CSV table of C-alpha atoms in Angstrom, one decimal:
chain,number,residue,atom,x,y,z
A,870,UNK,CA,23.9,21.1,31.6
A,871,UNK,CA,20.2,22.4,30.8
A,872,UNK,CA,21.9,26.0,30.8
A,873,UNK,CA,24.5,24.4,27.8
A,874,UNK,CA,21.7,22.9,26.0
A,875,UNK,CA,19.9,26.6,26.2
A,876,UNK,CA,23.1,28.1,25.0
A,877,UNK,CA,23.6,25.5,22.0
A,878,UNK,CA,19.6,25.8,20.7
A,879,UNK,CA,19.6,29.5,20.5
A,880,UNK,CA,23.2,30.2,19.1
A,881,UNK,CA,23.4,26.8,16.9
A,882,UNK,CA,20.0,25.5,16.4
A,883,UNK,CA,19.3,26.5,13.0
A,884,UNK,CA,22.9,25.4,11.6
A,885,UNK,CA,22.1,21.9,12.8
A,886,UNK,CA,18.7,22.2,11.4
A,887,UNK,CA,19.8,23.4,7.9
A,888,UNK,CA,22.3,20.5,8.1
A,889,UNK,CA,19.4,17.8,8.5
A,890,UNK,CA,19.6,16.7,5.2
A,891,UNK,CA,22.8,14.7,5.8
A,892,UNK,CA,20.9,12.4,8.7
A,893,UNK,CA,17.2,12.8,7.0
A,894,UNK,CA,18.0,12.1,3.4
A,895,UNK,CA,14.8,12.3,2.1
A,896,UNK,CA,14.3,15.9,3.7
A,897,UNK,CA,12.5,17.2,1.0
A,898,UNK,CA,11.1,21.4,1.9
A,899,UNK,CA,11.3,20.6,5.5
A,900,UNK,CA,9.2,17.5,5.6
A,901,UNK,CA,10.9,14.3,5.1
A,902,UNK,CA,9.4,10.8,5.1
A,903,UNK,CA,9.2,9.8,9.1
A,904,UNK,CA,10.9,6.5,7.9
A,905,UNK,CA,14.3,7.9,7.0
A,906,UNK,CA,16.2,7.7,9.3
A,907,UNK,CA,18.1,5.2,8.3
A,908,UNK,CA,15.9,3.0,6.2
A,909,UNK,CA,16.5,4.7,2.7
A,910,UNK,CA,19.9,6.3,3.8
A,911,UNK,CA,22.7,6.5,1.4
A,912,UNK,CA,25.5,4.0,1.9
A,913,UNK,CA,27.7,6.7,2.1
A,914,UNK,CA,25.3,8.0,5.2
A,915,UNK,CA,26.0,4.8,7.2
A,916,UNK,CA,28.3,5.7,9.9
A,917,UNK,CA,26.9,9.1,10.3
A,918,UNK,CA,23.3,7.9,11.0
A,919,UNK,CA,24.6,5.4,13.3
A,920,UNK,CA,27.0,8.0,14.9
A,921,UNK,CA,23.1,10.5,15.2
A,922,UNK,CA,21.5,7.1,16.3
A,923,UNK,CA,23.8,7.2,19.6
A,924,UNK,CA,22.6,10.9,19.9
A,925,UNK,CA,19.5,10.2,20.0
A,926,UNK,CA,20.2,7.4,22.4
A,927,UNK,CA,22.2,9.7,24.7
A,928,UNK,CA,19.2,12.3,24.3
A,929,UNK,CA,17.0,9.5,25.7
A,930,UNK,CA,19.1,9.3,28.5
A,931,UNK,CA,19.1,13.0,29.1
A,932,UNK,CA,15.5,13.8,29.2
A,933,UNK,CA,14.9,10.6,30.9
A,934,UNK,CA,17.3,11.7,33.5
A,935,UNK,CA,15.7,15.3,33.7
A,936,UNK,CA,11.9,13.7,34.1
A,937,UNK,CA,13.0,11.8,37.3
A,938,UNK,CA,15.2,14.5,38.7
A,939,UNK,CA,12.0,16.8,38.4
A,940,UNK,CA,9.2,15.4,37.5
A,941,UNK,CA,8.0,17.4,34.4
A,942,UNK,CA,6.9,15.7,31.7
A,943,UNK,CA,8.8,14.3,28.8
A,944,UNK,CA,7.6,16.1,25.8
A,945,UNK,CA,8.6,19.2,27.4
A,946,UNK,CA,12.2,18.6,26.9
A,947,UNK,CA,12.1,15.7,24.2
A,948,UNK,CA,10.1,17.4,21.2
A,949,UNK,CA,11.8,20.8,21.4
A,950,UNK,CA,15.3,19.3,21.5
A,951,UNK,CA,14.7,16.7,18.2
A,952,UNK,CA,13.0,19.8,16.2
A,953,UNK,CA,15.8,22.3,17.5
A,954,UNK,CA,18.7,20.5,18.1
A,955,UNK,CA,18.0,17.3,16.1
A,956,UNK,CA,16.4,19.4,12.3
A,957,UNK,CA,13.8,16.6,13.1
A,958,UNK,CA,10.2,17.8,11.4
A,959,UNK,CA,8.0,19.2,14.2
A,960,UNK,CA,5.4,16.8,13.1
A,961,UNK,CA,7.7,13.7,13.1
A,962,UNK,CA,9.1,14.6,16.2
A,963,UNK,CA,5.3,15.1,18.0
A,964,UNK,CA,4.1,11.6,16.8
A,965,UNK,CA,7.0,9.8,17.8
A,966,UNK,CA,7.6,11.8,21.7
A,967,UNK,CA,3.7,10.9,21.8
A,968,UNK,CA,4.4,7.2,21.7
A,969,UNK,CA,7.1,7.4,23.7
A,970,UNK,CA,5.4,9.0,26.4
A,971,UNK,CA,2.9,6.6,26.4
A,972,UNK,CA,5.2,3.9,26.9
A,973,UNK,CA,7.3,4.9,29.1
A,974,UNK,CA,4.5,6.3,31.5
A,975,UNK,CA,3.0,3.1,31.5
A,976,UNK,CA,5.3,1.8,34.0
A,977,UNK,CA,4.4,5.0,36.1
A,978,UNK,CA,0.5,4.1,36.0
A,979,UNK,CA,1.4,0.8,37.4
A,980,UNK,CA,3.6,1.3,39.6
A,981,UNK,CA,1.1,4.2,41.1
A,982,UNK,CA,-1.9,1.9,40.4
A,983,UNK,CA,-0.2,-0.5,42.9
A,984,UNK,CA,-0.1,2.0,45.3
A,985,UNK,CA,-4.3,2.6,44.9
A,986,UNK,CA,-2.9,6.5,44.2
A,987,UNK,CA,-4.9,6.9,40.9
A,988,UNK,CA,-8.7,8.0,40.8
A,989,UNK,CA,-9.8,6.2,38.2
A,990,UNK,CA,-13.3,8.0,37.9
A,991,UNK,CA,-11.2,11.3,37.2
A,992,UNK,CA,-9.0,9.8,34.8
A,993,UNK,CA,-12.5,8.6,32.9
A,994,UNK,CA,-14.1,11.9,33.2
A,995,UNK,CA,-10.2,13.7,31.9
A,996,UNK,CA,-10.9,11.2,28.9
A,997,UNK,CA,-14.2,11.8,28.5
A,998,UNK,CA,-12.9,14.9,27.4
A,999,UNK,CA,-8.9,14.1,25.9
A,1000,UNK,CA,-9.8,11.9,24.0
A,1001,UNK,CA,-12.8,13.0,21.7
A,1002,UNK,CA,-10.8,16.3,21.4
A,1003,UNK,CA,-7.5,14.1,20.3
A,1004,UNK,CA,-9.4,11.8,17.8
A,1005,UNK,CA,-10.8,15.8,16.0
A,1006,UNK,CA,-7.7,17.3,16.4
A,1007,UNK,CA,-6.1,14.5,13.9
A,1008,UNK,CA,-8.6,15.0,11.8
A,1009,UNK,CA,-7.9,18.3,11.1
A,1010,UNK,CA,-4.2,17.7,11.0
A,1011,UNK,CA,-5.0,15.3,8.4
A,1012,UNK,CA,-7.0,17.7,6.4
A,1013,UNK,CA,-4.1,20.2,6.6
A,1014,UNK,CA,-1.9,17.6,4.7
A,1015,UNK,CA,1.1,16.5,7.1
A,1016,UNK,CA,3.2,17.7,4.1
A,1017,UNK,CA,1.6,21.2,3.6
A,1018,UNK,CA,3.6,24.6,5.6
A,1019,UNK,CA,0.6,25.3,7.5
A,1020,UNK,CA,0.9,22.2,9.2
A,1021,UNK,CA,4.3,22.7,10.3
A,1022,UNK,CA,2.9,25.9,11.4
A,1023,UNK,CA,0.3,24.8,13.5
A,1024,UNK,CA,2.5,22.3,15.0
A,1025,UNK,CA,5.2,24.6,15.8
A,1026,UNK,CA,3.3,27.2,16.9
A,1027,UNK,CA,1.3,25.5,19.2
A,1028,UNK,CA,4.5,23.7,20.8
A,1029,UNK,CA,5.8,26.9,21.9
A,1030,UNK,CA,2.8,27.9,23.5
A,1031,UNK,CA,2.7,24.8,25.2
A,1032,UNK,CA,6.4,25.0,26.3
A,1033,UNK,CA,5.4,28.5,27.7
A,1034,UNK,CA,2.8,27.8,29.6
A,1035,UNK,CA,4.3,24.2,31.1
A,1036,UNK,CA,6.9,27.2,31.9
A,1037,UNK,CA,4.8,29.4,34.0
A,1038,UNK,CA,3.3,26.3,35.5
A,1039,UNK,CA,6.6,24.6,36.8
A,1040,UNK,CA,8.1,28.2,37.9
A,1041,UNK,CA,5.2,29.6,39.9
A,1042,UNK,CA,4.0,25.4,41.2
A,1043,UNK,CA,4.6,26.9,44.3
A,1044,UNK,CA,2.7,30.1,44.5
A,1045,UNK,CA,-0.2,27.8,42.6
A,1046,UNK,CA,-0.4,24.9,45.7
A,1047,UNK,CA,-0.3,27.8,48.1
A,1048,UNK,CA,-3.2,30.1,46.4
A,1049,UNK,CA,-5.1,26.5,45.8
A,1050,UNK,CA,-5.4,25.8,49.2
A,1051,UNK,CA,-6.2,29.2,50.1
A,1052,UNK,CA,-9.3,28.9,47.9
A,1053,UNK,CA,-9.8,25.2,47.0
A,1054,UNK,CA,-13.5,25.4,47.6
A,1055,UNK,CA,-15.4,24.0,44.3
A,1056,UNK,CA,-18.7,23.5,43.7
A,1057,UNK,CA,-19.5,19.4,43.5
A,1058,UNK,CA,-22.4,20.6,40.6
A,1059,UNK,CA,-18.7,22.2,38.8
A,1060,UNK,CA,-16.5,20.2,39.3
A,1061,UNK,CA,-17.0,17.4,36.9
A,1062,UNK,CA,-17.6,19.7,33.4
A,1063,UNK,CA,-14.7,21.5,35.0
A,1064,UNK,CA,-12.5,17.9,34.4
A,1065,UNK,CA,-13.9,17.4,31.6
A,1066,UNK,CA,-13.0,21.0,30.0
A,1067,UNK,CA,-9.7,20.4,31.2
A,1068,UNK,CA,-9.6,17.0,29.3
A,1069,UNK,CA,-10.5,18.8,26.4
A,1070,UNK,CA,-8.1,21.4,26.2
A,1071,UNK,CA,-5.4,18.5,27.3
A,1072,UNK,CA,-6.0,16.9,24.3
A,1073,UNK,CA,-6.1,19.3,22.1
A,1074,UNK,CA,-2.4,20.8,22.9
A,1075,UNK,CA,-0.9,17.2,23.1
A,1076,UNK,CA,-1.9,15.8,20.5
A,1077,UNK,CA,-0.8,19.1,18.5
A,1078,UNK,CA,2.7,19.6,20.4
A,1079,UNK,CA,2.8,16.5,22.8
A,1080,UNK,CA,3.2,18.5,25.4
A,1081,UNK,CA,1.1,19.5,28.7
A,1082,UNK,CA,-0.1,16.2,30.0
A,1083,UNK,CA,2.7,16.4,32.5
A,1084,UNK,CA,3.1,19.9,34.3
A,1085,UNK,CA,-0.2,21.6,32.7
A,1086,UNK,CA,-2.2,18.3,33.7
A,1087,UNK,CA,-1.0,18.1,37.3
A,1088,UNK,CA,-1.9,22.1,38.0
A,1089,UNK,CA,-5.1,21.4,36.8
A,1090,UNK,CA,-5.9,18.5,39.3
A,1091,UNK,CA,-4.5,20.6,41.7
A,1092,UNK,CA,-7.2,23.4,41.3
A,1093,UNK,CA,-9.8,21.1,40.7
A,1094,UNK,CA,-9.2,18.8,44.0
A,1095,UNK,CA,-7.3,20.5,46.0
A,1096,UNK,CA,-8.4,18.7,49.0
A,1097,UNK,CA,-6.6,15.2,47.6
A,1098,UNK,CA,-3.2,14.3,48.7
A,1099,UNK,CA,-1.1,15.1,45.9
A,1100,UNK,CA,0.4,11.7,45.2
A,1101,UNK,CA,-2.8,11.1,44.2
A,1102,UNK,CA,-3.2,13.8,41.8
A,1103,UNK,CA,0.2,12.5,40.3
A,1104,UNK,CA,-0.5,9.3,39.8
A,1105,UNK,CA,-4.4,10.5,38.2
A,1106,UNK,CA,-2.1,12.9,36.0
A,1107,UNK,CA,-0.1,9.8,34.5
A,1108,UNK,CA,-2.6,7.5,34.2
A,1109,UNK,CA,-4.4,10.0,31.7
A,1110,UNK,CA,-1.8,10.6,30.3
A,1111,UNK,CA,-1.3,6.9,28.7
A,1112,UNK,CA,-4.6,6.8,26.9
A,1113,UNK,CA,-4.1,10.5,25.5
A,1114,UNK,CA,-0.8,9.9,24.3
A,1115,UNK,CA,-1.2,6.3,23.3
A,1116,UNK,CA,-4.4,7.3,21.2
A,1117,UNK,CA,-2.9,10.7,20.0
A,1118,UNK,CA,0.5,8.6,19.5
A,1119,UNK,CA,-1.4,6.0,17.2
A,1120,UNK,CA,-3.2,8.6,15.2
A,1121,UNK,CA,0.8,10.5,14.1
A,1122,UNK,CA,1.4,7.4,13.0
A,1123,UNK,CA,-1.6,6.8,10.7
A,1124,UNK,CA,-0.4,9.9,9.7
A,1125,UNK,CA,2.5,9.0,8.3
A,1126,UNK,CA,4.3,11.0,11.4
A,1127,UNK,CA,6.0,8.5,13.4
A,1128,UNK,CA,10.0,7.7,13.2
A,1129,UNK,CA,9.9,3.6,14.8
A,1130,UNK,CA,13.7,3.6,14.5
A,1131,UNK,CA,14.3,6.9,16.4
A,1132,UNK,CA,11.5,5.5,18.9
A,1133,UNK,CA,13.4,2.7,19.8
A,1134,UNK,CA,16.3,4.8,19.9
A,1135,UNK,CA,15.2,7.5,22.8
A,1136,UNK,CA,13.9,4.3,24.6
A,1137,UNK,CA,17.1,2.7,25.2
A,1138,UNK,CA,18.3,6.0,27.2
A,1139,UNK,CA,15.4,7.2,28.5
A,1140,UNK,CA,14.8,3.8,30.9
A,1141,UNK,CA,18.0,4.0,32.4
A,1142,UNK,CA,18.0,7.7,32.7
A,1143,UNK,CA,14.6,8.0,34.3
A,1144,UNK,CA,16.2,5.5,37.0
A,1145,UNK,CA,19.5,7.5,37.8
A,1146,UNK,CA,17.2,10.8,38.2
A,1147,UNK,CA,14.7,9.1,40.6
A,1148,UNK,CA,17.9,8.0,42.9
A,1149,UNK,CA,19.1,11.2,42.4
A,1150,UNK,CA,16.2,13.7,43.2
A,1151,UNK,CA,16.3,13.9,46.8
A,1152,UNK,CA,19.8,15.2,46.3
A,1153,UNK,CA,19.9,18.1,44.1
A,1154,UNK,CA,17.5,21.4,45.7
A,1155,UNK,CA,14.2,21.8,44.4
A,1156,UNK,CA,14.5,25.4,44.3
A,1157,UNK,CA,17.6,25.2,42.2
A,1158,UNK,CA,16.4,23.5,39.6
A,1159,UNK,CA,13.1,24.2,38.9
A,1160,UNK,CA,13.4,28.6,37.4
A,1161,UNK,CA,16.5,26.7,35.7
A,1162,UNK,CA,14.1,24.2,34.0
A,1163,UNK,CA,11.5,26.8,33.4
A,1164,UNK,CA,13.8,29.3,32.1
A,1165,UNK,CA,15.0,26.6,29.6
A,1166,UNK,CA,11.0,25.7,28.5
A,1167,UNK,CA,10.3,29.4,28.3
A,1168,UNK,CA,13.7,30.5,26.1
A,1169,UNK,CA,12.6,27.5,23.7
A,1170,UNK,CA,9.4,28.3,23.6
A,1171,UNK,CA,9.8,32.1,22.6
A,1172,UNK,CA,12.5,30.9,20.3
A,1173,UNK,CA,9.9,28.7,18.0
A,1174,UNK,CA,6.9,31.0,18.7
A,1175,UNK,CA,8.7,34.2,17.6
């Protein structure tokens, strides 16, 4: 299935993006009003936007389903596929993956809180970092002018450096454990600007591209305290990850660059999804899935960085 999805985003992507202006009506030089989905549609638009509204559903599903088979994060999968297979604006579909990934990993940081699997003093010293970084980031974004081309630039550009590196980082996890343990020695007087850095350059690609919280986040941890057991380091991972992307998430919307109705939308699949994957993860082989998975980030990535 993730090899069919790679097939249809580099051979049809750009057909069903220059077609966007039948399900965003107000697509106006490649940025449309987040809210028009279906709120200013046509009459005549009706059954088409409900028929892209069950898409977007069965998208949900999908990368819900993916994200508990695997465990990489959302945006990884979600943003690319509603800017490449959806036409949805890069900047509409950031803000709105951002507060969906803050909602939905909200029942990850409790269910791992319950556990006592979450350093808390990491996740402050992460979001000592994120956060700051996040709130300047959408600053600048608002400067650029969500409607100007070198915002869509930024966006996009940034999104497929993300997606290459989350890439690299789910391909060679692996190799990365392995050499981390071989050299997981850090200084105590380094470790915490280290975290913070790290924070830093977290927020700065997810709130630009929503993506790296998940896989980019994790490897981090990993390098940083390598001596924790690494349900730990997961559950420190998410619990970041629902400030950054909650504050990050609220700022898009501010900006004008958050769709509610296609929120709601990926929600309804992505719940159920999420649960079918987690049942069926101990099924499917590890090593067959992740070079597919990475192959797919990396192939979408070149794509909108080239």
């Amino acid at each position: 299935m993730l090899l069919r999805f790679v097939v249809y985003t580099t051979s049809g992507a750009a057909s069903t993006a220059g077609g966007s202006a039948d399900v965003y009506p107000n697509h106006v030089a490649g940025h449309p009003s987040p809210w028009s989905l279906a709120s200013r549609a046509h009459p005549s638009l009706e059954k088409g936007q409900a028929r892209m509204q069950w898409i977007h559903t069965f998208a949900g599903l999908f990368v819900g389903f993916a994200v508990g088979l695997t465990g990489v994060g959302g945006g990884s999968l979600m943003t690319p596929i509603l800017v490449l297979a959806f036409g949805v604006p890069s900047g509409v579909a950031v803000g709105t993956d951002l507060l969906y990934a803050s909602i939905t990993k909200s029942a990850g940081t409790w269910v791992h809180g319950r556990r006592g699997c979450i350093d808390w003093r990491v996740v402050g010293l992460l979001a000592a970092g994120s956060l700051p970084a996040t709130i300047l980031c959408l600053l600048t974004l608002r400067r650029l002018g969500v409607d100007s081309k070198h915002y869509s630039q930024v966006v996009t550009y940034t999104l497929g450096i993300a997606l290459m590196l989350t890439a690299g980082a789910v391909f060679f996890r692996e190799r990365l454990l392995r050499l981390t343990r071989g050299n997981g020695r850090w200084r105590t007087r380094g470790v915490v600007p280290a975290t913070i850095a790290t924070g830093v350059v977290l927020g700065v690609l997810v709130s630009i591209s929503s993506v790296g919280a998940g896989a980019l986040g994790m490897v981090a941890l990993v390098f940083l305290y390598p001596e924790r057991p690494t349900v730990s380091n997961v559950g420190t991972d998410i619990a970041h990850a629902v400030p950054l992307t909650a504050v990050a998430g609220l700022g898009h919307s501010v900006l004008g660059t958050v769709n509610y109705s296609l929120l709601v939308n990926l929600l309804l699949g992505s719940i159920p999804g999420i649960y079918i994957g987690s049942r069926l993860a101990t099924r499917v082989p590890d090593k067959v899935l992740r070079p597919i998975l990475a192959s797919v980030l990396a192939i979408i990535g070149g794509r909108l960085v080239l």
